[in-house]
Short mmCIF file of C-alpha atoms in Angstrom, two decimals:
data_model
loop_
_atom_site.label_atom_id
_atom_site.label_comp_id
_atom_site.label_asym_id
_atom_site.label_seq_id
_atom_site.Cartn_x
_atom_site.Cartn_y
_atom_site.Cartn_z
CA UNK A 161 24.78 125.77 187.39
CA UNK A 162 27.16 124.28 185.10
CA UNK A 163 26.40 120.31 184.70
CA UNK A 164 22.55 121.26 184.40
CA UNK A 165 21.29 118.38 182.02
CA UNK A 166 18.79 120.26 179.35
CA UNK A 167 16.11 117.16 179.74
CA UNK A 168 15.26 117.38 183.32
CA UNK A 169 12.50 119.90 183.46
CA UNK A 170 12.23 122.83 186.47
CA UNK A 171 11.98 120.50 188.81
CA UNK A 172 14.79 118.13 188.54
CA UNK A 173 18.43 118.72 188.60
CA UNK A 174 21.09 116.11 187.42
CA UNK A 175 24.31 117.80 187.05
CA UNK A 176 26.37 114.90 186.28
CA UNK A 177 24.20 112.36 183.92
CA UNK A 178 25.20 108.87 184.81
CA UNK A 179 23.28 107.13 181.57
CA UNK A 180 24.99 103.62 182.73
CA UNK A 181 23.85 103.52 185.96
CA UNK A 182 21.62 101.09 187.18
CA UNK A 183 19.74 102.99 189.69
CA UNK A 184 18.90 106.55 190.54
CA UNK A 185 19.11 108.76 193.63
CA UNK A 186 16.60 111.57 194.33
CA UNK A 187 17.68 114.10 196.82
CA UNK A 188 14.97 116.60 198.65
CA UNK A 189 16.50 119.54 199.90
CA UNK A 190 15.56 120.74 203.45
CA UNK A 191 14.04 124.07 204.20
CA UNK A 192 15.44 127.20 202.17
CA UNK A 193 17.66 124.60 200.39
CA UNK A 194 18.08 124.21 196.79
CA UNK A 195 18.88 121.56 194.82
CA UNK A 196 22.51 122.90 194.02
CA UNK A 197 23.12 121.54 197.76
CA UNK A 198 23.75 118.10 196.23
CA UNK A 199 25.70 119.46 193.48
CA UNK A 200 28.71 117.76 195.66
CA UNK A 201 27.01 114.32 196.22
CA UNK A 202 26.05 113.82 192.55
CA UNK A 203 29.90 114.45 191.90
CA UNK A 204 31.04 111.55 194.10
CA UNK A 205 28.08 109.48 193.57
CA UNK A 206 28.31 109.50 189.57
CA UNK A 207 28.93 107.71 187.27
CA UNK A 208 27.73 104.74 189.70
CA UNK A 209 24.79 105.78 190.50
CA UNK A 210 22.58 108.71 188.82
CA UNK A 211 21.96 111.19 190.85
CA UNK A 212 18.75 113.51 190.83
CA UNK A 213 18.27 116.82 192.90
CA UNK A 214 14.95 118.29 193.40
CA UNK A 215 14.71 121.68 192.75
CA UNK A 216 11.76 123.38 194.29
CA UNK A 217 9.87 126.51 193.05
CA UNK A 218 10.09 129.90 194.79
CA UNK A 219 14.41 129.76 194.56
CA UNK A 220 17.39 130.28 192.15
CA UNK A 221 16.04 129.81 188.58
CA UNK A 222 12.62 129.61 189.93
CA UNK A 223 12.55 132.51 191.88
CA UNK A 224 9.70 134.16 189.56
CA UNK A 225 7.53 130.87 190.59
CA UNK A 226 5.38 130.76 193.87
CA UNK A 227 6.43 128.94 196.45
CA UNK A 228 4.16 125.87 197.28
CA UNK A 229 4.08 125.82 201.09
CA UNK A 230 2.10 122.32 201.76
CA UNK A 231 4.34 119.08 201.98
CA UNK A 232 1.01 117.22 200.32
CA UNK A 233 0.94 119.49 197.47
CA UNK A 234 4.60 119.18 196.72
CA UNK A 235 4.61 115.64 196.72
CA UNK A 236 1.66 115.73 193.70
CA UNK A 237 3.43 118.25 191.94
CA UNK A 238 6.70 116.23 191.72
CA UNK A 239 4.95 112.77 191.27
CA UNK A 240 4.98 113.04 187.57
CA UNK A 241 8.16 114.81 187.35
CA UNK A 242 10.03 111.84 189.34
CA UNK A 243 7.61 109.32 187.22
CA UNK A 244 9.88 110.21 184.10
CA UNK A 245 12.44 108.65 185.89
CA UNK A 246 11.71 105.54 187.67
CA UNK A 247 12.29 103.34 184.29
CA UNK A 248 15.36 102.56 187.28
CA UNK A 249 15.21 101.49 190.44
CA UNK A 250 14.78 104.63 193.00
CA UNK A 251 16.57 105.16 196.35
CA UNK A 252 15.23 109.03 197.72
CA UNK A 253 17.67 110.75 200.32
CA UNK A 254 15.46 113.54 202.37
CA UNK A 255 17.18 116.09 204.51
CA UNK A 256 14.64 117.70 206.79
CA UNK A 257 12.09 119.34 205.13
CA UNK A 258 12.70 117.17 202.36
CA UNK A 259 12.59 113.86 204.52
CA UNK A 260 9.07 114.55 205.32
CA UNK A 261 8.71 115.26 201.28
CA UNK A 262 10.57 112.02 200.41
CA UNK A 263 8.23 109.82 202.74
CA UNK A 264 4.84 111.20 200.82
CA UNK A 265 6.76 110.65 197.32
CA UNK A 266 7.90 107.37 198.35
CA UNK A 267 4.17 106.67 199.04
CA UNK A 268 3.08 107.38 195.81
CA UNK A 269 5.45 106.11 193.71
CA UNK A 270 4.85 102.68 195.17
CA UNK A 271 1.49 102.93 194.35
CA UNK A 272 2.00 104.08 190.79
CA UNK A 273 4.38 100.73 190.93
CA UNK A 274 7.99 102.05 190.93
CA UNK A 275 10.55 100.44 192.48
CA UNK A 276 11.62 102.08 195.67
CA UNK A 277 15.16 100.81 197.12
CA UNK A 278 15.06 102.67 200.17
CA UNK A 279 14.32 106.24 201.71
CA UNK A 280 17.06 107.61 203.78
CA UNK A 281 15.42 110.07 206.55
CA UNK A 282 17.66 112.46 207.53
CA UNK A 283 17.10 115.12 210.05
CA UNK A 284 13.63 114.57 210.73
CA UNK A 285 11.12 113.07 213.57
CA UNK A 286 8.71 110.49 211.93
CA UNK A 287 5.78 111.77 210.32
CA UNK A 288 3.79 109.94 213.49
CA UNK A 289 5.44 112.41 215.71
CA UNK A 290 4.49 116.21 216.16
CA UNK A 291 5.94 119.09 217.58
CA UNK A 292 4.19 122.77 217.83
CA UNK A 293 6.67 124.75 215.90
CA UNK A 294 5.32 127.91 214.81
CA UNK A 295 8.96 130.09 213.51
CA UNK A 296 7.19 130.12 209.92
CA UNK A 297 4.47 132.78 211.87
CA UNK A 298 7.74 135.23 213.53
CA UNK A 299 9.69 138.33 212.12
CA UNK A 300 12.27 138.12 209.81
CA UNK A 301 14.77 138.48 212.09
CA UNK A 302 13.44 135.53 214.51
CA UNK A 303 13.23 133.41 211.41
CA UNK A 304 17.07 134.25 210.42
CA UNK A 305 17.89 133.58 214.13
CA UNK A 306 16.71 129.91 213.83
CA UNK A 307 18.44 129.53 210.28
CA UNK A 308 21.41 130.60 211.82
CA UNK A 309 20.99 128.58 215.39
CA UNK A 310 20.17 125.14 213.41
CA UNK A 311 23.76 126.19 211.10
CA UNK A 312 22.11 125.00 207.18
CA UNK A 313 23.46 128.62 205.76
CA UNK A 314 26.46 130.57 205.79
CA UNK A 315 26.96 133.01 208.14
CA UNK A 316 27.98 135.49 205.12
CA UNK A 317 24.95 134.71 203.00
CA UNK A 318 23.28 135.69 206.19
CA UNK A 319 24.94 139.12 206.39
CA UNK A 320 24.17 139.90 203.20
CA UNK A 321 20.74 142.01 202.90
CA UNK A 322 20.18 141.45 198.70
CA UNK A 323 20.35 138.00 199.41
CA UNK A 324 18.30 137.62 202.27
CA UNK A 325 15.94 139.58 201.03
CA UNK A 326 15.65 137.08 198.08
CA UNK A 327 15.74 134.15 199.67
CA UNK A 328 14.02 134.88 202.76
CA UNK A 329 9.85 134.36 200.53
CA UNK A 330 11.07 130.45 200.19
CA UNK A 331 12.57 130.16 203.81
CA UNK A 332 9.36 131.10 205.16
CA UNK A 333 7.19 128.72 202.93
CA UNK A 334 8.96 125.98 203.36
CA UNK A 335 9.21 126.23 207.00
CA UNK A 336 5.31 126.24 207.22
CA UNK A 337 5.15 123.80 204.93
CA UNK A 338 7.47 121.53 207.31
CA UNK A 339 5.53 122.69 210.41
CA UNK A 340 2.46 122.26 209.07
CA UNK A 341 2.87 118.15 207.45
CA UNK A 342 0.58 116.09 209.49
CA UNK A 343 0.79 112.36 208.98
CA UNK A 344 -2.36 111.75 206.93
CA UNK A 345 -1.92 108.14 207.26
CA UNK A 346 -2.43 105.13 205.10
CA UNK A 347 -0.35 102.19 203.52
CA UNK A 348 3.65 102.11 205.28
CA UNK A 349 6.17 101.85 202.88
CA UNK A 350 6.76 99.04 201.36
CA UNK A 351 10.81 100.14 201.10
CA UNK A 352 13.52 99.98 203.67
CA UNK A 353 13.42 103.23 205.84
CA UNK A 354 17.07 104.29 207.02
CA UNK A 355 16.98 107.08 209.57
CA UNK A 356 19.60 109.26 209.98
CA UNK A 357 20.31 112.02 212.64
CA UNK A 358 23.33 114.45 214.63
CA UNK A 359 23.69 112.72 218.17
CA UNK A 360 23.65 117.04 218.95
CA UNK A 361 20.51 118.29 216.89
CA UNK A 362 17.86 119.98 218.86
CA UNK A 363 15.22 119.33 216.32
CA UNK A 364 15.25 115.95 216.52
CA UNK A 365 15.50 113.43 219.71
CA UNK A 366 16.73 109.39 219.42
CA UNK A 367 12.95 108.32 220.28
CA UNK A 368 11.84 111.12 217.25
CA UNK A 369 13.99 109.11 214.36
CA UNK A 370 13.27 105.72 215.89
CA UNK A 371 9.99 106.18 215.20
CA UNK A 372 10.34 105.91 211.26
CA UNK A 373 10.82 102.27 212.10
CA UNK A 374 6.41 102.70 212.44
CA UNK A 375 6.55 103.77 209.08
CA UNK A 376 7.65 100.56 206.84
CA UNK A 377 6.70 97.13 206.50
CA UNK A 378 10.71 96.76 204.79
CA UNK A 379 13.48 96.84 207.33
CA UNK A 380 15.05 100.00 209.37
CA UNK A 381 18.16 101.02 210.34
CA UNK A 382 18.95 103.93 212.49
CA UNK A 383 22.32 105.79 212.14
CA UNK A 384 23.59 108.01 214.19
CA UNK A 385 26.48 110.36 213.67
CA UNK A 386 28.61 113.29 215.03
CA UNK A 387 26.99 116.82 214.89
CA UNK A 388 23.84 118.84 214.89
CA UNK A 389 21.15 119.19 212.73
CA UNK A 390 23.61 119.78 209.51
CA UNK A 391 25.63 116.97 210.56
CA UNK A 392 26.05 115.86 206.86
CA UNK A 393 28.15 118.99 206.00
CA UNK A 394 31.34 117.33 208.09
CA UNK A 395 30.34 113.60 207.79
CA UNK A 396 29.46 113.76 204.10
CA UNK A 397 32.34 110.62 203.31
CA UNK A 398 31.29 108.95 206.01
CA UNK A 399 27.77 109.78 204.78
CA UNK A 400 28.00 108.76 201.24
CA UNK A 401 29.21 105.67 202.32
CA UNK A 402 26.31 104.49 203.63
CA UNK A 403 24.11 105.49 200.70
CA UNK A 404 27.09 103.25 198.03
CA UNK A 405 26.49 100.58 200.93
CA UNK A 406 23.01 100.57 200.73
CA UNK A 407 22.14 100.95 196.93
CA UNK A 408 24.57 98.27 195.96
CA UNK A 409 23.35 95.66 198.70
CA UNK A 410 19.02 96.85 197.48
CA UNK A 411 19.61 96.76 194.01
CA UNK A 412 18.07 93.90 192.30
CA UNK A 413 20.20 91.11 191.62
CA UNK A 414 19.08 90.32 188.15
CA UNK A 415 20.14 94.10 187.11
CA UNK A 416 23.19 93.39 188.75
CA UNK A 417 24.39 90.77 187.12
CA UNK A 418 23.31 92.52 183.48
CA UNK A 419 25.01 95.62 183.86
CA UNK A 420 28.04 95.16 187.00
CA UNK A 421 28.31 96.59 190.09
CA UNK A 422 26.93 99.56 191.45
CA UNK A 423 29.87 100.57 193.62
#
């Protein structure tokens, strides 16, 4: 992981340090992701804006760690971790799993009084709706089926037994803990919510990713673009876009005029 920034701790990954930027992105992987996923978004993001992956335990350089497999007890784990860095101005970009993730961290760092920009929502329903989903309970080769329908891993990562075998402990944990988040209710977000979704994904419907509108007291915007549930993979310009357009228009004015544009 070449870029790996010696001061970020196991959970954090910034692999292209943007010390002049005036605000930070965090970035929450979805299920069986890692935080090397970004890798590509702190590249075009930087030196603008500062970009932060989460790295979760149970993977990569943490494989020797146990997974944590409870959206809740993620989101205390890396409240302290993420703490460290909110001397800026925080946007947090969820994908999946990690949208879910990114709304309970939002939470709390509002109430530990960080500055939240916004939380971009991607490929989830709103934590006020539910679906049964059980595929954290099947066989290894149901649970590789659904990897492989929903398209988030290479088909020859897949094929490959050494690897699955490794990787298949954090799959499963984070699944459960994805289909196992219940809204536990409380305070909306104070932050803009931005929802973002595949017009083709099966796990999540129009009405699902509306709903995060129920989940602010800041504005909402729903976006919609091309693709299934990895639609980011071939709309990532089109993608980062949105997150320049945002961040610039959010950040505060006064650090603005101190420091220059974001974008």
């Amino acid at each position: 992981m070449a870029g790996v920034s010696s001061d970020t701790g196991a959970w954090i990954r910034r692999f292209h340090p943007a010390p002049d930027a005036v605000t930070r992105l965090v970035c929450f992987p979805h299920a069986g992701g890692s935080a090397s996923y970004f890798f590509p978004v702190s590249q075009a993001l930087s030196p603008e804006i500062d970009v932060l992956a989460v790295q979760y335990p149970g993977r990569q350089d943490r494989r020797s760690e146990p997974c944590i497999d409870d959206i809740g007890r993620l989101a205390e784990a890396l409240l302290p971790e993420l703490l460290r860095w909110a001397d800026r101005p925080l946007t947090l970009f969820g994908h999946s799993m990690g949208a879910s993730l990114g709304f309970e961290v939002a939470r709390k760092l509002e109430e530990r009084g960080a500055t939240v920009l916004g939380l971009f929502a991607s490929g989830r329903r709103a934590p006020s709706r539910f679906r049964d989903e059980r595929v954290h309970l099947r066989t290894d080769d149901q649970l590789l089926a659904d990897m492989t329908r929903l398209s988030g891993t290479d088909a020859a990562v897949l094929g490959d037994p050494e690897i699955v075998r490794m990787i298949l402990p954090a799959v499963r944990s984070d699944y459960k803990a994805a289909e196992s988040y219940r809204f536990p209710g409380g305070p909306k977000l104070a932050a803009p919510v931005i929802a973002l979704t595949g017009d083709a994904d099966p796990q999540v419907t129009l009405d699902e990713a509306e709903a995060w509108r129920e989940h602010t007291d800041g504005s909402f915007e729903l976006k919609v673009f091309p693709g299934g549930h990895f639609y980011l993979n071939s709309q990532a310009a089109q993608l980062l876009e949105v997150i320049r357009g945002h961040v610039e228009q959010a950040a505060p004015a006064s650090i603005l005029d101190d420091r220059g544009a974001v974008a």
